[in-house]
Amino acid sequence: MSEIINLKGRNLVEPNDFTLQELDSIFDLADKILADPASYQEVGKGKLLATLFYEPSTRTRFSFEAAMLRLGGQLIGFDNPDFSSVSKGESLVDTIRTVACYADLGVIRHPREGTAKLVSKGLSNFEMPIINAGDGGHEHPTQTLTDLMTIRHEKGTCNNLTIGLCGDLLFGRTVHSLIKALKRYEGNKFVLISPKELKLPDSVKDLLDDDDYIETDNLDDVIDDLDILYMTRVQRERFVNEEEYLRLKDYFVLDNKKLQNARDDMLILHPLPRNEEIAEEVDVDPRAKYFTQARYGMFVRMALIMKLLGLENA
Amino acid sequence: MLNVDKLKKGIVIDHIEEGKGMDIYQELHLNDIEMPVVLMKGIHSEKMGKKDLIKIETDIKLNMDILGLIDPDVTINYVSDGKLVRKEKLQLPEKVTGILKCHNPRCISNYEDVGDIDFYLVNKDKKIYRCEYCDSYTTFH
C-alpha cells in the first residue's frame, strides 16, 4: 500500500500551493470517496467547517457545505458580510482569527484579489487552515481541483492536451488558476479565445512559453483543434461600466452549429453558472460535461477537507 | 566641480542618470538630514555625457532598494577620513518590500491594512514588479 501524503494543516490559496504528487493524492482520495461514499460519511464527525462568503455564491458554497455534511461534519458561517462584524469595523484578518478559535477549517470567498493570501498570513499562528474559494478575478483553486479531476476522469490524463479557454479571460479567475495548474503538466497547449477587451492578463500569460499558446477572437477557427473547450461567463459583477458588459456578454455563444466542427471526444467544460454562452441545446450533447464537473467538485472538496484536517487515516 | 576626495566622511551617489537626482533626493528623504547634502544636476561626465550627483556629509544607511528602483546604474562611494573606502554598484532588486503600492483597484492591499507589501521583479528592462497579493504588475512611478 502506498504511503499517505500528509497535507494536514496546509492552506490552499493558489493551485500551485500543492505539488503534482500532492494533487494526485487528493484526486486518488476523491476517487475512493466517489466509489464508496458510505465509507466516508462519519470521518468528519466532530469537525467544524467555517464558510466565510463575502461575495454571493451558490455552487461553491453548497459544494463545500455538501462535502462537509457528507463527511459527517458540521458548519458555521455567513454568506452576507453585512451580518458579520465587518459592519462593526473589524478588520478582515481579526474576523477570521476569531473564527479560527472556533472552527477546524475555513473557506473564504471575497471580492478583493489577494484576500486569501492576506488571511493565510494572518493565520500563521493559528491551527485553522484556510481554503481560497475565489478572490475577485484572481484565483479559484478548488474550481481548478474540480476541473483537473474532471479532465483526469474524462480524458484519462492531464498531459499533452490542447485546451481552448473561451470568454472572459481577463476577470475569469477559474481560467487563471486552471492555466497555472495545467502548465505544470507535460505537453499542454493553450488556445486563448476572447474579445480583445477580455484577453488574458500579462501576469498569467507570462507564465506560458510563446510556443505554448495562441490568441484569437474567433472560436470557429480553432474549435476543431481542441481536446477541451473551457467556456466562461462574462461576469457582470467585474465590470465598472454596464455598457461595456452589455456589449461583450454575448460575444461567444456555443451552440450545436458551432459544435459541428468539434472533435467527437472534445470535452465541453464550464465552471458554472452559465448565462447565454452555452445554448441549452448543448446540454444533451455527450461532450457536455459541465454538470458532471459540478458533481466531481463535491467529491474533490470532500477529499480536500479530509486531507487538510488529517482525516485520511481516521 | 565638487571634488569627491574633499569629502571627509559620508557618501557620494555618483553616475545618476541626468534628471533623476531630485527623485533620489526626495525618495530618500534627504531633506530631513541635518548634515549638509549637495545635489548637483547636469554635470559633465566622460562616460555619460551629463549626470547628476549627490554628496551627503554623513554616514547614513541608504535604502538600496529605492535607489535600485530609481536608477540601478548609480555608484555609491563611501568616504572616510577623506578617502574612498568602498565602492558599490547597484542593481535592480529582485524583491522590494514596503516601497511600491499595488495599482490594481481590486487588490485587497488597497482596502485592508496589510503592512509592507512584497513585490517581485518580473521584467528587468521595463522594471515591472508583481504584487505578492493579487499578482498584478506595477512599476515604480
GROMACS .gro file of C-alpha atoms in nm, chain A residues 13-247:
model
  235
   13VAL     CA    1  -0.451   2.980  -0.158
   14GLU     CA    2  -0.350   2.908  -0.515
   15PRO     CA    3  -0.329   2.584  -0.715
   16ASN     CA    4   0.049   2.571  -0.708
   17ASP     CA    5   0.049   2.550  -0.328
   18PHE     CA    6   0.046   2.174  -0.384
   19THR     CA    7   0.289   1.967  -0.587
   20LEU     CA    8   0.155   1.748  -0.865
   21GLN     CA    9   0.212   1.448  -0.643
   22GLU     CA   10   0.010   1.611  -0.365
   23LEU     CA   11  -0.266   1.698  -0.612
   24ASP     CA   12  -0.271   1.338  -0.731
   25SER     CA   13  -0.310   1.222  -0.372
   26ILE     CA   14  -0.621   1.443  -0.341
   27PHE     CA   15  -0.763   1.307  -0.668
   28ASP     CA   16  -0.689   0.950  -0.562
   29LEU     CA   17  -0.876   1.003  -0.237
   30ALA     CA   18  -1.164   1.171  -0.424
   31ASP     CA   19  -1.185   0.864  -0.648
   32LYS     CA   20  -1.209   0.638  -0.343
   33ILE     CA   21  -1.486   0.852  -0.195
   34LEU     CA   22  -1.667   0.858  -0.530
   35ALA     CA   23  -1.653   0.479  -0.547
   36ASP     CA   24  -1.777   0.426  -0.193
   37PRO     CA   25  -1.925   0.741  -0.031
   38ALA     CA   26  -2.086   0.547   0.252
   39SER     CA   27  -1.747   0.456   0.397
   40TYR     CA   28  -1.667   0.822   0.449
   41GLN     CA   29  -1.991   0.955   0.594
   42GLU     CA   30  -1.861   0.970   0.950
   43VAL     CA   31  -1.494   1.058   0.909
   44GLY     CA   32  -1.564   1.427   0.969
   45LYS     CA   33  -1.770   1.374   1.283
   46GLY     CA   34  -1.693   1.639   1.544
   47LYS     CA   35  -1.522   1.869   1.293
   48LEU     CA   36  -1.647   2.217   1.211
   49LEU     CA   37  -1.611   2.394   0.877
   50ALA     CA   38  -1.650   2.775   0.864
   51THR     CA   39  -1.777   2.912   0.533
   52LEU     CA   40  -1.690   3.281   0.511
   53PHE     CA   41  -1.853   3.415   0.197
   54TYR     CA   42  -1.806   3.788   0.149
   55GLU     CA   43  -1.947   3.757  -0.201
   56PRO     CA   44  -2.256   3.574  -0.327
   57SER     CA   45  -2.204   3.212  -0.421
   58THR     CA   46  -2.436   2.921  -0.472
   59ARG     CA   47  -2.235   2.644  -0.632
   60THR     CA   48  -1.907   2.676  -0.443
   61ARG     CA   49  -2.068   2.733  -0.104
   62PHE     CA   50  -2.320   2.449  -0.148
   63SER     CA   51  -2.045   2.226  -0.279
   64PHE     CA   52  -1.832   2.284   0.032
   65GLU     CA   53  -2.130   2.255   0.265
   66ALA     CA   54  -2.250   1.935   0.097
   67ALA     CA   55  -1.896   1.798   0.110
   68MET     CA   56  -1.862   1.866   0.485
   69LEU     CA   57  -2.208   1.733   0.568
   70ARG     CA   58  -2.147   1.418   0.363
   71LEU     CA   59  -1.834   1.359   0.571
   72GLY     CA   60  -2.040   1.388   0.889
   73GLY     CA   61  -1.902   1.727   0.987
   74GLN     CA   62  -2.083   2.047   1.078
   75LEU     CA   63  -2.094   2.405   0.952
   76ILE     CA   64  -2.087   2.763   1.070
   77GLY     CA   65  -2.050   3.075   0.859
   78PHE     CA   66  -2.214   3.356   0.669
   79ASP     CA   67  -2.284   3.446   0.310
   80ASN     CA   68  -2.358   3.811   0.369
   81PRO     CA   69  -2.086   4.020   0.534
   82ASP     CA   70  -2.346   4.276   0.641
   83PHE     CA   71  -2.442   4.031   0.916
   84SER     CA   72  -2.087   3.983   1.039
   85SER     CA   73  -1.852   4.207   1.237
   86VAL     CA   74  -1.741   4.364   0.909
   87SER     CA   75  -2.030   4.602   0.961
   88LYS     CA   76  -1.880   4.690   1.304
   89GLY     CA   77  -1.550   4.794   1.150
   90GLU     CA   78  -1.348   4.487   1.249
   91SER     CA   79  -1.054   4.408   1.023
   92LEU     CA   80  -1.091   4.112   0.793
   93VAL     CA   81  -0.797   3.928   0.947
   94ASP     CA   82  -0.932   3.973   1.300
   95THR     CA   83  -1.268   3.834   1.194
   96ILE     CA   84  -1.104   3.523   1.052
   97ARG     CA   85  -0.873   3.486   1.354
   98THR     CA   86  -1.178   3.483   1.578
   99VAL     CA   87  -1.343   3.221   1.360
  100ALA     CA   88  -1.019   3.021   1.383
  101CYS     CA   89  -1.078   2.995   1.758
  102TYR     CA   90  -1.399   2.802   1.690
  103ALA     CA   91  -1.362   2.611   1.364
  104ASP     CA   92  -1.127   2.342   1.235
  105LEU     CA   93  -1.115   2.460   0.874
  106GLY     CA   94  -1.207   2.784   0.699
  107VAL     CA   95  -1.326   2.852   0.346
  108ILE     CA   96  -1.320   3.212   0.229
  109ARG     CA   97  -1.458   3.387  -0.075
  110HIS     CA   98  -1.400   3.760  -0.114
  111PRO     CA   99  -1.439   4.012  -0.398
  112ARG     CA  100  -1.092   4.162  -0.339
  113GLU     CA  101  -0.795   3.999  -0.507
  114GLY     CA  102  -0.529   3.856  -0.276
  115THR     CA  103  -0.761   3.822   0.023
  116ALA     CA  104  -0.689   3.454   0.079
  117LYS     CA  105  -0.314   3.524   0.081
  118LEU     CA  106  -0.363   3.801   0.337
  119VAL     CA  107  -0.576   3.576   0.556
  120SER     CA  108  -0.331   3.286   0.531
  121LYS     CA  109  -0.054   3.516   0.655
  122GLY     CA  110  -0.277   3.644   0.935
  123LEU     CA  111  -0.346   3.287   1.045
  124SER     CA  112   0.020   3.183   1.065
  125ASN     CA  113  -0.005   3.135   1.443
  126PHE     CA  114  -0.342   2.964   1.431
  127GLU     CA  115  -0.416   2.598   1.366
  128MET     CA  116  -0.707   2.652   1.127
  129PRO     CA  117  -0.611   2.600   0.762
  130ILE     CA  118  -0.779   2.826   0.507
  131ILE     CA  119  -0.907   2.745   0.160
  132ASN     CA  120  -0.945   3.011  -0.108
  133ALA     CA  121  -1.292   2.977  -0.260
  134GLY     CA  122  -1.236   3.265  -0.501
  135ASP     CA  123  -1.077   3.609  -0.457
  136GLY     CA  124  -1.214   3.860  -0.706
  137GLY     CA  125  -1.086   3.797  -1.057
  138HIS     CA  126  -0.766   3.641  -0.925
  139GLU     CA  127  -0.776   3.272  -0.831
  140HIS     CA  128  -1.022   2.992  -0.767
  141PRO     CA  129  -0.808   2.689  -0.679
  142THR     CA  130  -1.085   2.450  -0.571
  143GLN     CA  131  -1.254   2.503  -0.906
  144THR     CA  132  -0.918   2.403  -1.053
  145LEU     CA  133  -0.919   2.083  -0.848
  146THR     CA  134  -1.267   2.020  -0.986
  147ASP     CA  135  -1.152   2.088  -1.343
  148LEU     CA  136  -0.843   1.870  -1.313
  149MET     CA  137  -1.039   1.583  -1.161
  150THR     CA  138  -1.292   1.607  -1.446
  151ILE     CA  139  -1.016   1.610  -1.709
  152ARG     CA  140  -0.843   1.317  -1.537
  153HIS     CA  141  -1.164   1.114  -1.539
  154GLU     CA  142  -1.293   1.207  -1.881
  155LYS     CA  143  -0.961   1.220  -2.070
  156GLY     CA  144  -0.759   0.981  -1.858
  157THR     CA  145  -0.468   1.227  -1.838
  158CYS     CA  146  -0.382   1.593  -1.778
  159ASN     CA  147  -0.086   1.577  -2.020
  160ASN     CA  148  -0.049   1.655  -2.394
  161LEU     CA  149  -0.383   1.829  -2.434
  162THR     CA  150  -0.493   2.129  -2.638
  163ILE     CA  151  -0.717   2.335  -2.416
  164GLY     CA  152  -0.930   2.616  -2.552
  165LEU     CA  153  -1.030   2.877  -2.294
  166CYS     CA  154  -1.312   3.093  -2.419
  167GLY     CA  155  -1.489   3.407  -2.299
  168ASP     CA  156  -1.377   3.637  -2.020
  169LEU     CA  157  -1.011   3.553  -1.974
  170LEU     CA  158  -0.934   3.886  -1.808
  171PHE     CA  159  -1.151   3.856  -1.498
  172GLY     CA  160  -1.206   3.479  -1.520
  173ARG     CA  161  -1.032   3.357  -1.206
  174THR     CA  162  -1.110   2.994  -1.287
  175VAL     CA  163  -0.917   3.037  -1.611
  176HIS     CA  164  -0.615   3.190  -1.437
  177SER     CA  165  -0.596   2.909  -1.184
  178LEU     CA  166  -0.653   2.636  -1.444
  179ILE     CA  167  -0.380   2.765  -1.675
  180LYS     CA  168  -0.131   2.783  -1.387
  181ALA     CA  169  -0.215   2.426  -1.292
  182LEU     CA  170  -0.222   2.271  -1.641
  183LYS     CA  171   0.102   2.443  -1.732
  184ARG     CA  172   0.278   2.219  -1.481
  185TYR     CA  173   0.174   1.905  -1.668
  186GLU     CA  174   0.361   1.793  -1.981
  187GLY     CA  175   0.291   1.899  -2.337
  188ASN     CA  176  -0.022   2.109  -2.290
  189LYS     CA  177  -0.109   2.382  -2.541
  190PHE     CA  178  -0.350   2.666  -2.477
  191VAL     CA  179  -0.582   2.840  -2.722
  192LEU     CA  180  -0.697   3.168  -2.570
  193ILE     CA  181  -1.026   3.274  -2.724
  194SER     CA  182  -1.160   3.613  -2.618
  195PRO     CA  183  -1.251   3.959  -2.740
  196LYS     CA  184  -0.952   4.191  -2.714
  197GLU     CA  185  -1.108   4.371  -2.416
  198LEU     CA  186  -1.114   4.049  -2.213
  199LYS     CA  187  -0.777   3.899  -2.303
  200LEU     CA  188  -0.573   3.702  -2.051
  201PRO     CA  189  -0.372   3.938  -1.827
  202ASP     CA  190   0.005   3.951  -1.883
  203SER     CA  191   0.068   3.826  -1.530
  204VAL     CA  192  -0.079   3.488  -1.632
  205LYS     CA  193   0.033   3.492  -1.996
  206ASP     CA  194   0.394   3.544  -1.889
  207LEU     CA  195   0.385   3.205  -1.719
  208LEU     CA  196   0.349   3.041  -2.060
  209ASP     CA  197   0.618   2.992  -2.323
  210ASP     CA  198   0.546   3.164  -2.654
  211ASP     CA  199   0.510   2.827  -2.829
  212ASP     CA  200   0.254   2.707  -2.577
  213TYR     CA  201  -0.036   2.933  -2.666
  214ILE     CA  202  -0.215   3.123  -2.939
  215GLU     CA  203  -0.468   3.404  -2.901
  216THR     CA  204  -0.772   3.451  -3.120
  217ASP     CA  205  -1.113   3.615  -3.111
  218ASN     CA  206  -1.272   3.353  -3.338
  219LEU     CA  207  -1.392   3.027  -3.184
  220ASP     CA  208  -1.492   2.879  -3.522
  221ASP     CA  209  -1.134   2.898  -3.648
  222VAL     CA  210  -0.992   2.683  -3.370
  223ILE     CA  211  -1.268   2.457  -3.237
  224ASP     CA  212  -1.157   2.158  -3.446
  225ASP     CA  213  -0.812   2.165  -3.279
  226LEU     CA  214  -0.935   2.133  -2.924
  227ASP     CA  215  -0.932   1.841  -2.681
  228ILE     CA  216  -1.111   2.057  -2.424
  229LEU     CA  217  -1.324   2.368  -2.463
  230TYR     CA  218  -1.349   2.556  -2.133
  231MET     CA  219  -1.626   2.813  -2.162
  232THR     CA  220  -1.662   3.101  -1.915
  233ARG     CA  221  -1.927   3.357  -1.835
  234VAL     CA  222  -1.873   3.726  -1.891
  235GLN     CA  223  -1.921   3.841  -1.533
  236ARG     CA  224  -2.136   4.148  -1.482
  237GLU     CA  225  -2.000   4.197  -1.127
  238ARG     CA  226  -1.645   4.254  -1.255
  239PHE     CA  227  -1.740   4.544  -1.482
  240VAL     CA  228  -1.741   4.905  -1.372
  241ASN     CA  229  -1.915   5.007  -1.694
  242GLU     CA  230  -2.256   4.843  -1.760
  243GLU     CA  231  -2.248   4.935  -2.131
  244GLU     CA  232  -1.919   4.754  -2.173
  245TYR     CA  233  -2.068   4.446  -2.009
  246LEU     CA  234  -2.376   4.451  -2.234
  247ARG     CA  235  -2.157   4.488  -2.542
   0.00000   0.00000   0.00000
